[in-house]
PDB file of C-alpha atoms in Angstrom:
ATOM      1  CA  UNK A   1     179.091  94.540 105.639  1.00 48.00           C
ATOM      2  CA  UNK A   2     180.742  95.173 108.999  1.00 67.00           C
ATOM      3  CA  UNK A   3     184.376  94.152 109.363  1.00 68.00           C
ATOM      4  CA  UNK A   4     184.037  92.632 112.825  1.00 79.00           C
ATOM      5  CA  UNK A   5     187.778  92.063 113.216  1.00 81.00           C
ATOM      6  CA  UNK A   6     188.483  95.739 112.620  1.00 80.00           C
ATOM      7  CA  UNK A   7     185.762  96.697 115.093  1.00 82.00           C
ATOM      8  CA  UNK A   8     187.154  94.380 117.743  1.00 79.00           C
ATOM      9  CA  UNK A   9     190.623  95.825 117.255  1.00 82.00           C
ATOM     10  CA  UNK A  10     189.477  99.448 117.306  1.00 87.00           C
ATOM     11  CA  UNK A  11     187.132  99.278 120.299  1.00 92.00           C
ATOM     12  CA  UNK A  12     188.451  98.430 123.740  1.00 93.00           C
ATOM     13  CA  UNK A  13     186.200  99.402 126.642  1.00 95.00           C
ATOM     14  CA  UNK A  14     182.669  98.685 127.753  1.00 95.00           C
ATOM     15  CA  UNK A  15     181.849 102.314 126.972  1.00 95.00           C
ATOM     16  CA  UNK A  16     183.258 101.925 123.445  1.00 95.00           C
ATOM     17  CA  UNK A  17     181.006  98.984 122.623  1.00 96.00           C
ATOM     18  CA  UNK A  18     177.851 100.549 124.027  1.00 96.00           C
ATOM     19  CA  UNK A  19     178.508 103.720 122.011  1.00 97.00           C
ATOM     20  CA  UNK A  20     179.312 101.739 118.861  1.00 96.00           C
ATOM     21  CA  UNK A  21     176.199  99.586 119.222  1.00 96.00           C
ATOM     22  CA  UNK A  22     173.961 102.625 119.727  1.00 97.00           C
ATOM     23  CA  UNK A  23     175.412 104.287 116.637  1.00 97.00           C
ATOM     24  CA  UNK A  24     174.881 101.188 114.503  1.00 96.00           C
ATOM     25  CA  UNK A  25     171.299 100.808 115.795  1.00 97.00           C
ATOM     26  CA  UNK A  26     170.502 104.390 114.854  1.00 96.00           C
ATOM     27  CA  UNK A  27     172.108 103.915 111.457  1.00 96.00           C
ATOM     28  CA  UNK A  28     170.011 100.790 110.845  1.00 96.00           C
ATOM     29  CA  UNK A  29     166.778 102.566 111.811  1.00 95.00           C
ATOM     30  CA  UNK A  30     165.804 100.042 114.475  1.00 96.00           C
ATOM     31  CA  UNK A  31     162.700 100.510 116.595  1.00 95.00           C
ATOM     32  CA  UNK A  32     162.828 100.663 120.398  1.00 93.00           C
ATOM     33  CA  UNK A  33     159.823 100.155 122.622  1.00 89.00           C
ATOM     34  CA  UNK A  34     160.050  96.650 124.077  1.00 92.00           C
ATOM     35  CA  UNK A  35     161.585  97.521 127.417  1.00 87.00           C
ATOM     36  CA  UNK A  36     164.034 100.200 126.304  1.00 90.00           C
ATOM     37  CA  UNK A  37     163.301 103.604 124.812  1.00 90.00           C
ATOM     38  CA  UNK A  38     166.544 104.563 123.066  1.00 95.00           C
ATOM     39  CA  UNK A  39     169.333 103.070 120.983  1.00 96.00           C
ATOM     40  CA  UNK A  40     171.767 103.758 123.815  1.00 96.00           C
ATOM     41  CA  UNK A  41     169.657 101.900 126.391  1.00 95.00           C
ATOM     42  CA  UNK A  42     169.190  98.960 124.027  1.00 96.00           C
ATOM     43  CA  UNK A  43     172.913  98.753 123.255  1.00 97.00           C
ATOM     44  CA  UNK A  44     173.748  98.866 126.965  1.00 96.00           C
ATOM     45  CA  UNK A  45     171.246  96.079 127.676  1.00 95.00           C
ATOM     46  CA  UNK A  46     172.762  93.798 125.046  1.00 97.00           C
ATOM     47  CA  UNK A  47     176.396  94.562 125.846  1.00 97.00           C
ATOM     48  CA  UNK A  48     175.897  93.915 129.560  1.00 97.00           C
ATOM     49  CA  UNK A  49     173.990  90.711 128.824  1.00 96.00           C
ATOM     50  CA  UNK A  50     176.744  89.422 126.542  1.00 96.00           C
ATOM     51  CA  UNK A  51     179.251  90.031 129.343  1.00 96.00           C
ATOM     52  CA  UNK A  52     177.050  88.444 132.040  1.00 95.00           C
ATOM     53  CA  UNK A  53     176.924  91.746 133.922  1.00 94.00           C
ATOM     54  CA  UNK A  54     173.962  93.285 135.798  1.00 91.00           C
ATOM     55  CA  UNK A  55     171.927  96.097 134.321  1.00 87.00           C
ATOM     56  CA  UNK A  56     172.736  98.357 137.277  1.00 89.00           C
ATOM     57  CA  UNK A  57     176.493  98.030 136.826  1.00 91.00           C
ATOM     58  CA  UNK A  58     178.280 101.004 138.495  1.00 92.00           C
ATOM     59  CA  UNK A  59     179.616 103.584 136.065  1.00 91.00           C
ATOM     60  CA  UNK A  60     183.167 103.004 137.279  1.00 93.00           C
ATOM     61  CA  UNK A  61     183.224  99.838 135.151  1.00 93.00           C
ATOM     62  CA  UNK A  62     182.548 101.681 131.891  1.00 94.00           C
ATOM     63  CA  UNK A  63     186.272 101.986 131.154  1.00 94.00           C
ATOM     64  CA  UNK A  64     186.975  98.289 131.753  1.00 95.00           C
ATOM     65  CA  UNK A  65     188.812  96.731 128.783  1.00 95.00           C
ATOM     66  CA  UNK A  66     187.155  93.709 127.177  1.00 95.00           C
ATOM     67  CA  UNK A  67     189.042  90.491 126.513  1.00 94.00           C
ATOM     68  CA  UNK A  68     189.204  89.297 122.860  1.00 93.00           C
ATOM     69  CA  UNK A  69     186.560  86.593 123.319  1.00 94.00           C
ATOM     70  CA  UNK A  70     184.253  89.086 125.072  1.00 95.00           C
ATOM     71  CA  UNK A  71     184.599  91.494 122.151  1.00 95.00           C
ATOM     72  CA  UNK A  72     183.498  88.789 119.721  1.00 94.00           C
ATOM     73  CA  UNK A  73     180.478  87.903 121.834  1.00 96.00           C
ATOM     74  CA  UNK A  74     179.415  91.533 122.198  1.00 96.00           C
ATOM     75  CA  UNK A  75     179.783  92.406 118.521  1.00 96.00           C
ATOM     76  CA  UNK A  76     177.993  89.206 117.493  1.00 96.00           C
ATOM     77  CA  UNK A  77     174.989  90.003 119.691  1.00 97.00           C
ATOM     78  CA  UNK A  78     174.777  93.629 118.562  1.00 97.00           C
ATOM     79  CA  UNK A  79     174.887  92.580 114.914  1.00 96.00           C
ATOM     80  CA  UNK A  80     172.147  89.994 115.512  1.00 97.00           C
ATOM     81  CA  UNK A  81     169.908  92.799 116.795  1.00 97.00           C
ATOM     82  CA  UNK A  82     170.439  94.657 113.516  1.00 97.00           C
ATOM     83  CA  UNK A  83     170.138  91.654 111.210  1.00 96.00           C
ATOM     84  CA  UNK A  84     167.121  89.975 112.821  1.00 96.00           C
ATOM     85  CA  UNK A  85     165.175  93.126 113.878  1.00 95.00           C
ATOM     86  CA  UNK A  86     163.938  91.315 116.963  1.00 95.00           C
ATOM     87  CA  UNK A  87     163.379  92.992 120.331  1.00 95.00           C
ATOM     88  CA  UNK A  88     166.426  92.691 122.578  1.00 95.00           C
ATOM     89  CA  UNK A  89     164.446  90.566 125.047  1.00 96.00           C
ATOM     90  CA  UNK A  90     164.201  87.757 122.484  1.00 97.00           C
ATOM     91  CA  UNK A  91     167.979  87.780 122.096  1.00 97.00           C
ATOM     92  CA  UNK A  92     168.637  87.761 125.842  1.00 96.00           C
ATOM     93  CA  UNK A  93     165.532  85.649 126.643  1.00 96.00           C
ATOM     94  CA  UNK A  94     164.877  87.824 129.650  1.00 95.00           C
ATOM     95  CA  UNK A  95     162.700  90.824 130.475  1.00 95.00           C
ATOM     96  CA  UNK A  96     161.924  92.721 133.660  1.00 95.00           C
ATOM     97  CA  UNK A  97     158.371  93.399 134.817  1.00 96.00           C
ATOM     98  CA  UNK A  98     157.419  94.750 138.246  1.00 96.00           C
ATOM     99  CA  UNK A  99     161.144  94.608 138.945  1.00 94.00           C
ATOM    100  CA  UNK A 100     161.057  90.821 138.495  1.00 96.00           C
ATOM    101  CA  UNK A 101     162.948  88.766 135.884  1.00 96.00           C
ATOM    102  CA  UNK A 102     160.969  86.740 133.341  1.00 97.00           C
ATOM    103  CA  UNK A 103     161.979  84.253 130.693  1.00 98.00           C
ATOM    104  CA  UNK A 104     160.662  85.259 127.266  1.00 97.00           C
ATOM    105  CA  UNK A 105     160.926  84.003 123.714  1.00 97.00           C
ATOM    106  CA  UNK A 106     159.042  84.415 120.452  1.00 97.00           C
ATOM    107  CA  UNK A 107     156.032  82.488 121.784  1.00 98.00           C
ATOM    108  CA  UNK A 108     154.935  85.473 123.903  1.00 98.00           C
ATOM    109  CA  UNK A 109     154.856  89.248 123.785  1.00 97.00           C
ATOM    110  CA  UNK A 110     157.731  91.062 125.449  1.00 97.00           C
ATOM    111  CA  UNK A 111     156.446  92.292 128.864  1.00 96.00           C
ATOM    112  CA  UNK A 112     156.099  96.086 128.842  1.00 94.00           C
ATOM    113  CA  UNK A 113     152.599  96.978 130.055  1.00 95.00           C
ATOM    114  CA  UNK A 114     152.131 100.059 132.264  1.00 95.00           C
ATOM    115  CA  UNK A 115     149.884  97.809 134.354  1.00 97.00           C
ATOM    116  CA  UNK A 116     153.103  96.915 136.208  1.00 97.00           C
ATOM    117  CA  UNK A 117     152.823 100.226 138.021  1.00 96.00           C
ATOM    118  CA  UNK A 118     149.289  99.399 139.202  1.00 97.00           C
ATOM    119  CA  UNK A 119     150.402  95.999 140.469  1.00 98.00           C
ATOM    120  CA  UNK A 120     153.272  97.520 142.434  1.00 97.00           C
ATOM    121  CA  UNK A 121     150.740  99.873 144.041  1.00 97.00           C
ATOM    122  CA  UNK A 122     148.382  96.929 144.775  1.00 97.00           C
ATOM    123  CA  UNK A 123     145.764  98.674 142.605  1.00 97.00           C
ATOM    124  CA  UNK A 124     145.382 101.410 145.217  1.00 95.00           C
ATOM    125  CA  UNK A 125     143.135 103.193 145.895  1.00 96.00           C
ATOM    126  CA  UNK A 126     140.647 101.034 144.045  1.00 96.00           C
ATOM    127  CA  UNK A 127     140.784  97.964 146.292  1.00 97.00           C
ATOM    128  CA  UNK A 128     141.765  97.120 149.855  1.00 96.00           C
ATOM    129  CA  UNK A 129     144.759  94.757 149.489  1.00 96.00           C
ATOM    130  CA  UNK A 130     143.655  92.786 152.549  1.00 95.00           C
ATOM    131  CA  UNK A 131     140.327  92.076 150.845  1.00 96.00           C
ATOM    132  CA  UNK A 132     141.844  90.708 147.616  1.00 97.00           C
ATOM    133  CA  UNK A 133     141.556  86.941 147.786  1.00 97.00           C
ATOM    134  CA  UNK A 134     141.315  86.038 144.098  1.00 98.00           C
ATOM    135  CA  UNK A 135     142.912  87.572 140.985  1.00 98.00           C
ATOM    136  CA  UNK A 136     142.380  86.676 137.331  1.00 98.00           C
ATOM    137  CA  UNK A 137     144.819  87.531 134.534  1.00 98.00           C
ATOM    138  CA  UNK A 138     143.247  87.109 131.101  1.00 98.00           C
ATOM    139  CA  UNK A 139     145.551  86.654 128.077  1.00 97.00           C
ATOM    140  CA  UNK A 140     148.473  86.006 130.417  1.00 98.00           C
ATOM    141  CA  UNK A 141     151.187  85.395 127.809  1.00 97.00           C
ATOM    142  CA  UNK A 142     154.467  85.042 129.709  1.00 98.00           C
ATOM    143  CA  UNK A 143     152.575  85.123 133.007  1.00 98.00           C
ATOM    144  CA  UNK A 144     154.205  88.389 134.048  1.00 98.00           C
ATOM    145  CA  UNK A 145     150.991  90.135 135.172  1.00 98.00           C
ATOM    146  CA  UNK A 146     149.743  87.088 137.061  1.00 98.00           C
ATOM    147  CA  UNK A 147     153.088  86.542 138.770  1.00 98.00           C
ATOM    148  CA  UNK A 148     153.377  90.231 139.617  1.00 98.00           C
ATOM    149  CA  UNK A 149     149.926  90.000 141.225  1.00 98.00           C
ATOM    150  CA  UNK A 150     150.939  86.899 143.164  1.00 98.00           C
ATOM    151  CA  UNK A 151     153.776  88.912 144.715  1.00 98.00           C
ATOM    152  CA  UNK A 152     151.534  91.942 145.343  1.00 98.00           C
ATOM    153  CA  UNK A 153     148.814  89.845 147.023  1.00 98.00           C
ATOM    154  CA  UNK A 154     150.656  87.003 148.781  1.00 96.00           C
ATOM    155  CA  UNK A 155     147.478  85.587 150.345  1.00 95.00           C
ATOM    156  CA  UNK A 156     145.446  85.538 147.117  1.00 97.00           C
ATOM    157  CA  UNK A 157     144.911  82.738 144.643  1.00 97.00           C
ATOM    158  CA  UNK A 158     145.758  83.741 141.100  1.00 98.00           C
ATOM    159  CA  UNK A 159     144.400  82.263 137.868  1.00 98.00           C
ATOM    160  CA  UNK A 160     146.095  82.966 134.533  1.00 98.00           C
ATOM    161  CA  UNK A 161     144.318  82.182 131.263  1.00 98.00           C
ATOM    162  CA  UNK A 162     145.583  82.001 127.702  1.00 97.00           C
ATOM    163  CA  UNK A 163     144.292  80.482 124.484  1.00 97.00           C
ATOM    164  CA  UNK A 164     147.834  79.776 123.272  1.00 97.00           C
ATOM    165  CA  UNK A 165     149.421  76.548 124.487  1.00 97.00           C
ATOM    166  CA  UNK A 166     152.783  78.005 123.482  1.00 97.00           C
ATOM    167  CA  UNK A 167     152.231  81.012 125.721  1.00 98.00           C
ATOM    168  CA  UNK A 168     151.180  78.809 128.629  1.00 98.00           C
ATOM    169  CA  UNK A 169     154.379  76.797 128.200  1.00 98.00           C
ATOM    170  CA  UNK A 170     156.366  79.995 128.720  1.00 98.00           C
ATOM    171  CA  UNK A 171     154.143  81.000 131.653  1.00 98.00           C
ATOM    172  CA  UNK A 172     154.857  77.588 133.196  1.00 98.00           C
ATOM    173  CA  UNK A 173     158.599  78.259 132.958  1.00 98.00           C
ATOM    174  CA  UNK A 174     158.080  81.559 134.779  1.00 98.00           C
ATOM    175  CA  UNK A 175     155.768  80.046 137.378  1.00 98.00           C
ATOM    176  CA  UNK A 176     158.502  77.558 138.242  1.00 98.00           C
ATOM    177  CA  UNK A 177     161.158  80.290 138.131  1.00 97.00           C
ATOM    178  CA  UNK A 178     159.266  82.187 140.821  1.00 98.00           C
ATOM    179  CA  UNK A 179     158.235  79.036 142.738  1.00 97.00           C
ATOM    180  CA  UNK A 180     154.523  79.799 142.538  1.00 98.00           C
ATOM    181  CA  UNK A 181     153.201  76.378 141.542  1.00 96.00           C
ATOM    182  CA  UNK A 182     151.017  76.224 144.664  1.00 95.00           C
ATOM    183  CA  UNK A 183     149.403  79.644 144.228  1.00 95.00           C
ATOM    184  CA  UNK A 184     149.197  80.278 140.512  1.00 98.00           C
ATOM    185  CA  UNK A 185     146.895  78.202 138.313  1.00 98.00           C
ATOM    186  CA  UNK A 186     147.465  78.219 134.551  1.00 98.00           C
ATOM    187  CA  UNK A 187     144.220  77.706 132.659  1.00 97.00           C
ATOM    188  CA  UNK A 188     144.067  76.893 128.944  1.00 97.00           C
ATOM    189  CA  UNK A 189     141.065  78.443 127.271  1.00 96.00           C
ATOM    190  CA  UNK A 190     139.397  81.303 125.460  1.00 96.00           C
ATOM    191  CA  UNK A 191     138.979  84.116 128.011  1.00 96.00           C
ATOM    192  CA  UNK A 192     136.445  83.038 130.694  1.00 97.00           C
ATOM    193  CA  UNK A 193     135.630  79.746 128.967  1.00 94.00           C
ATOM    194  CA  UNK A 194     137.499  77.383 131.291  1.00 92.00           C
ATOM    195  CA  UNK A 195     136.720  79.104 134.586  1.00 96.00           C
ATOM    196  CA  UNK A 196     133.228  77.824 135.341  1.00 94.00           C
ATOM    197  CA  UNK A 197     131.511  80.126 137.829  1.00 95.00           C
ATOM    198  CA  UNK A 198     134.727  81.315 139.515  1.00 97.00           C
ATOM    199  CA  UNK A 199     134.681  84.900 140.760  1.00 97.00           C
ATOM    200  CA  UNK A 200     137.498  87.339 141.447  1.00 98.00           C
ATOM    201  CA  UNK A 201     138.218  90.556 143.301  1.00 98.00           C
ATOM    202  CA  UNK A 202     140.540  91.794 140.539  1.00 98.00           C
ATOM    203  CA  UNK A 203     140.309  90.915 136.852  1.00 98.00           C
ATOM    204  CA  UNK A 204     143.184  92.332 134.869  1.00 98.00           C
ATOM    205  CA  UNK A 205     144.048  91.909 131.214  1.00 98.00           C
ATOM    206  CA  UNK A 206     146.477  93.069 128.559  1.00 97.00           C
ATOM    207  CA  UNK A 207     144.625  91.491 125.628  1.00 97.00           C
ATOM    208  CA  UNK A 208     145.267  91.914 121.908  1.00 95.00           C
ATOM    209  CA  UNK A 209     143.942  95.361 120.964  1.00 94.00           C
ATOM    210  CA  UNK A 210     145.691  96.484 117.759  1.00 93.00           C
ATOM    211  CA  UNK A 211     143.444  96.990 114.745  1.00 94.00           C
ATOM    212  CA  UNK A 212     144.255  95.120 111.541  1.00 94.00           C
ATOM    213  CA  UNK A 213     145.507  98.125 109.554  1.00 95.00           C
ATOM    214  CA  UNK A 214     147.685  99.346 112.415  1.00 94.00           C
ATOM    215  CA  UNK A 215     149.217  95.891 112.902  1.00 93.00           C
ATOM    216  CA  UNK A 216     150.204  95.707 109.248  1.00 94.00           C
ATOM    217  CA  UNK A 217     152.036  99.033 109.531  1.00 95.00           C
ATOM    218  CA  UNK A 218     153.940  98.245 112.742  1.00 94.00           C
ATOM    219  CA  UNK A 219     157.768  98.092 112.729  1.00 94.00           C
ATOM    220  CA  UNK A 220     159.506  94.757 112.190  1.00 95.00           C
ATOM    221  CA  UNK A 221     160.154  94.348 115.919  1.00 95.00           C
ATOM    222  CA  UNK A 222     156.407  93.968 116.525  1.00 95.00           C
ATOM    223  CA  UNK A 223     156.068  91.487 113.701  1.00 96.00           C
ATOM    224  CA  UNK A 224     158.617  89.315 115.512  1.00 96.00           C
ATOM    225  CA  UNK A 225     156.005  88.904 118.263  1.00 96.00           C
ATOM    226  CA  UNK A 226     153.026  86.518 118.003  1.00 96.00           C
ATOM    227  CA  UNK A 227     150.283  88.166 115.965  1.00 96.00           C
ATOM    228  CA  UNK A 228     147.524  86.683 118.123  1.00 94.00           C
ATOM    229  CA  UNK A 229     148.866  88.659 121.069  1.00 96.00           C
ATOM    230  CA  UNK A 230     148.537  91.964 119.227  1.00 94.00           C
ATOM    231  CA  UNK A 231     145.938  92.069 116.455  1.00 93.00           C
ATOM    232  CA  UNK A 232     142.243  91.882 117.317  1.00 94.00           C
ATOM    233  CA  UNK A 233     140.021  92.485 114.338  1.00 93.00           C
ATOM    234  CA  UNK A 234     139.056  95.393 112.173  1.00 93.00           C
ATOM    235  CA  UNK A 235     138.845  97.945 114.978  1.00 94.00           C
ATOM    236  CA  UNK A 236     141.108  96.224 117.515  1.00 94.00           C
ATOM    237  CA  UNK A 237     138.307  95.517 119.998  1.00 96.00           C
ATOM    238  CA  UNK A 238     137.201  91.965 119.172  1.00 96.00           C
ATOM    239  CA  UNK A 239     138.738  90.544 122.348  1.00 97.00           C
ATOM    240  CA  UNK A 240     137.900  93.504 124.587  1.00 97.00           C
ATOM    241  CA  UNK A 241     134.203  93.365 123.629  1.00 97.00           C
ATOM    242  CA  UNK A 242     134.040  89.745 124.799  1.00 97.00           C
ATOM    243  CA  UNK A 243     135.813  90.531 128.073  1.00 98.00           C
ATOM    244  CA  UNK A 244     133.310  93.284 128.832  1.00 98.00           C
ATOM    245  CA  UNK A 245     130.369  91.063 127.902  1.00 97.00           C
ATOM    246  CA  UNK A 246     131.222  88.327 130.405  1.00 97.00           C
ATOM    247  CA  UNK A 247     133.088  90.135 133.186  1.00 98.00           C
ATOM    248  CA  UNK A 248     130.017  90.631 135.401  1.00 97.00           C
ATOM    249  CA  UNK A 249     129.682  86.851 135.741  1.00 97.00           C
ATOM    250  CA  UNK A 250     133.149  86.666 137.321  1.00 98.00           C
ATOM    251  CA  UNK A 251     133.597  89.819 139.426  1.00 98.00           C
ATOM    252  CA  UNK A 252     132.918  89.860 143.140  1.00 97.00           C
ATOM    253  CA  UNK A 253     131.079  92.822 144.646  1.00 96.00           C
ATOM    254  CA  UNK A 254     133.598  95.573 145.298  1.00 96.00           C
ATOM    255  CA  UNK A 255     135.946  94.160 142.666  1.00 97.00           C
ATOM    256  CA  UNK A 256     137.529  95.876 139.682  1.00 98.00           C
ATOM    257  CA  UNK A 257     138.162  95.188 136.016  1.00 98.00           C
ATOM    258  CA  UNK A 258     141.387  96.641 134.584  1.00 98.00           C
ATOM    259  CA  UNK A 259     142.093  96.316 130.857  1.00 98.00           C
ATOM    260  CA  UNK A 260     144.770  97.766 128.604  1.00 97.00           C
ATOM    261  CA  UNK A 261     143.496  98.877 125.214  1.00 96.00           C
ATOM    262  CA  UNK A 262     146.383 101.140 124.194  1.00 94.00           C
ATOM    263  CA  UNK A 263     145.857 102.847 120.857  1.00 91.00           C
ATOM    264  CA  UNK A 264     142.239 101.624 120.705  1.00 94.00           C
ATOM    265  CA  UNK A 265     141.123 103.784 123.638  1.00 96.00           C
ATOM    266  CA  UNK A 266     139.422 106.366 121.445  1.00 95.00           C
ATOM    267  CA  UNK A 267     137.636 103.654 119.472  1.00 96.00           C
ATOM    268  CA  UNK A 268     136.430 102.031 122.703  1.00 97.00           C
ATOM    269  CA  UNK A 269     134.890 105.285 123.897  1.00 96.00           C
ATOM    270  CA  UNK A 270     133.169 105.713 120.540  1.00 96.00           C
ATOM    271  CA  UNK A 271     131.684 102.201 120.742  1.00 96.00           C
ATOM    272  CA  UNK A 272     130.502 102.665 124.345  1.00 97.00           C
ATOM    273  CA  UNK A 273     129.815 106.429 124.713  1.00 97.00           C
ATOM    274  CA  UNK A 274     127.519 105.903 127.703  1.00 97.00           C
ATOM    275  CA  UNK A 275     130.091 103.973 129.772  1.00 97.00           C
ATOM    276  CA  UNK A 276     132.131 106.071 132.276  1.00 97.00           C
ATOM    277  CA  UNK A 277     135.514 104.414 131.772  1.00 98.00           C
ATOM    278  CA  UNK A 278     138.164 105.583 134.237  1.00 97.00           C
ATOM    279  CA  UNK A 279     141.428 106.114 132.346  1.00 97.00           C
ATOM    280  CA  UNK A 280     144.415 105.566 134.597  1.00 96.00           C
ATOM    281  CA  UNK A 281     147.547 107.721 134.760  1.00 93.00           C
ATOM    282  CA  UNK A 282     151.091 106.396 135.100  1.00 94.00           C
ATOM    283  CA  UNK A 283     154.129 108.118 136.553  1.00 90.00           C
ATOM    284  CA  UNK A 284     156.497 106.077 134.390  1.00 89.00           C
ATOM    285  CA  UNK A 285     154.571 106.658 131.159  1.00 85.00           C
ATOM    286  CA  UNK A 286     151.953 104.708 129.272  1.00 87.00           C
ATOM    287  CA  UNK A 287     148.253 105.150 128.676  1.00 90.00           C
ATOM    288  CA  UNK A 288     145.174 103.424 127.314  1.00 95.00           C
ATOM    289  CA  UNK A 289     144.354 101.437 130.474  1.00 97.00           C
ATOM    290  CA  UNK A 290     140.796 101.647 131.794  1.00 98.00           C
ATOM    291  CA  UNK A 291     139.196 100.621 135.054  1.00 98.00           C
ATOM    292  CA  UNK A 292     135.583  99.745 135.776  1.00 98.00           C
ATOM    293  CA  UNK A 293     134.193  98.781 139.161  1.00 98.00           C
ATOM    294  CA  UNK A 294     132.131  95.616 139.557  1.00 98.00           C
ATOM    295  CA  UNK A 295     129.086  97.828 140.009  1.00 97.00           C
ATOM    296  CA  UNK A 296     129.724  99.618 136.717  1.00 98.00           C
ATOM    297  CA  UNK A 297     130.317  96.330 134.911  1.00 98.00           C
ATOM    298  CA  UNK A 298     126.987  95.058 136.217  1.00 97.00           C
ATOM    299  CA  UNK A 299     125.176  98.328 135.393  1.00 97.00           C
ATOM    300  CA  UNK A 300     126.234  98.199 131.746  1.00 97.00           C
ATOM    301  CA  UNK A 301     126.213  94.407 131.331  1.00 97.00           C
ATOM    302  CA  UNK A 302     123.300  94.459 128.890  1.00 96.00           C
ATOM    303  CA  UNK A 303     125.039  97.108 126.770  1.00 96.00           C
ATOM    304  CA  UNK A 304     128.258  95.121 126.718  1.00 97.00           C
ATOM    305  CA  UNK A 305     126.513  91.879 125.722  1.00 97.00           C
ATOM    306  CA  UNK A 306     124.402  93.529 123.039  1.00 95.00           C
ATOM    307  CA  UNK A 307     127.392  95.141 121.324  1.00 92.00           C
ATOM    308  CA  UNK A 308     129.500  92.016 121.593  1.00 92.00           C
ATOM    309  CA  UNK A 309     126.733  90.090 119.803  1.00 87.00           C
ATOM    310  CA  UNK A 310     126.240  92.733 117.111  1.00 78.00           C
TER     311      UNK A 310
END
């Protein structure tokens, strides 16, 4: 058991507490992958949050001495990360996506999709930004992809769908946070179910795609997230199959379908060997995101529907 009083007496500066937190995280065997990649980055995130300081704090502040009450707050938050094994974003209730701040809690996945990079690039070169008038985000969760798209395409209408009422409640908080009530529609429903015959120039989704066995073996930090946002059947493709089966009914000519399937990419190619999925590359890391044009979705529509029904 950590003697917090001794820690608070021994450590003085911002640098001290970040180093101490990183060491304790490594010692505890925590997992990092929900916005930070290392124990040091995670400790810095939590220490700066506890002190109400920005993440881009200049290095000249690293030797600033903490007041006694600040030391207690910092140590308490770092120890919570160890005890609860929750991603840091759940402790701070904030995550960045597309450079934008989002409220998050245990009702939604922590935003971390490489799709952010595509949004920042306005999905170039696959679409003409001036021709994008309607965007659909399936399985929106916190709303981060939909809101990122609303910024990327300021003239477009954006629909965001989720089956979880809890997730939509969080998305509503973020819609208000970014003052997008007039441009972003939150739709409760199961994928395309509540959209009628609406069509879109861009359909984008980060759906559940983890297979059942993989989900069971994931670190505790993933099990702190909602299971329905991660696990999707025996092979991880239950949700993706249904997206592919119905996408042609909702894509405009010249449009694109972009879906993250992560670790299930190889399985997807095995299920649909005849489909020429385009696998996208990311400068900031990440993989397992495919793109199909509206024409390709239409060409293989019968294949997609037949395998979804099998």
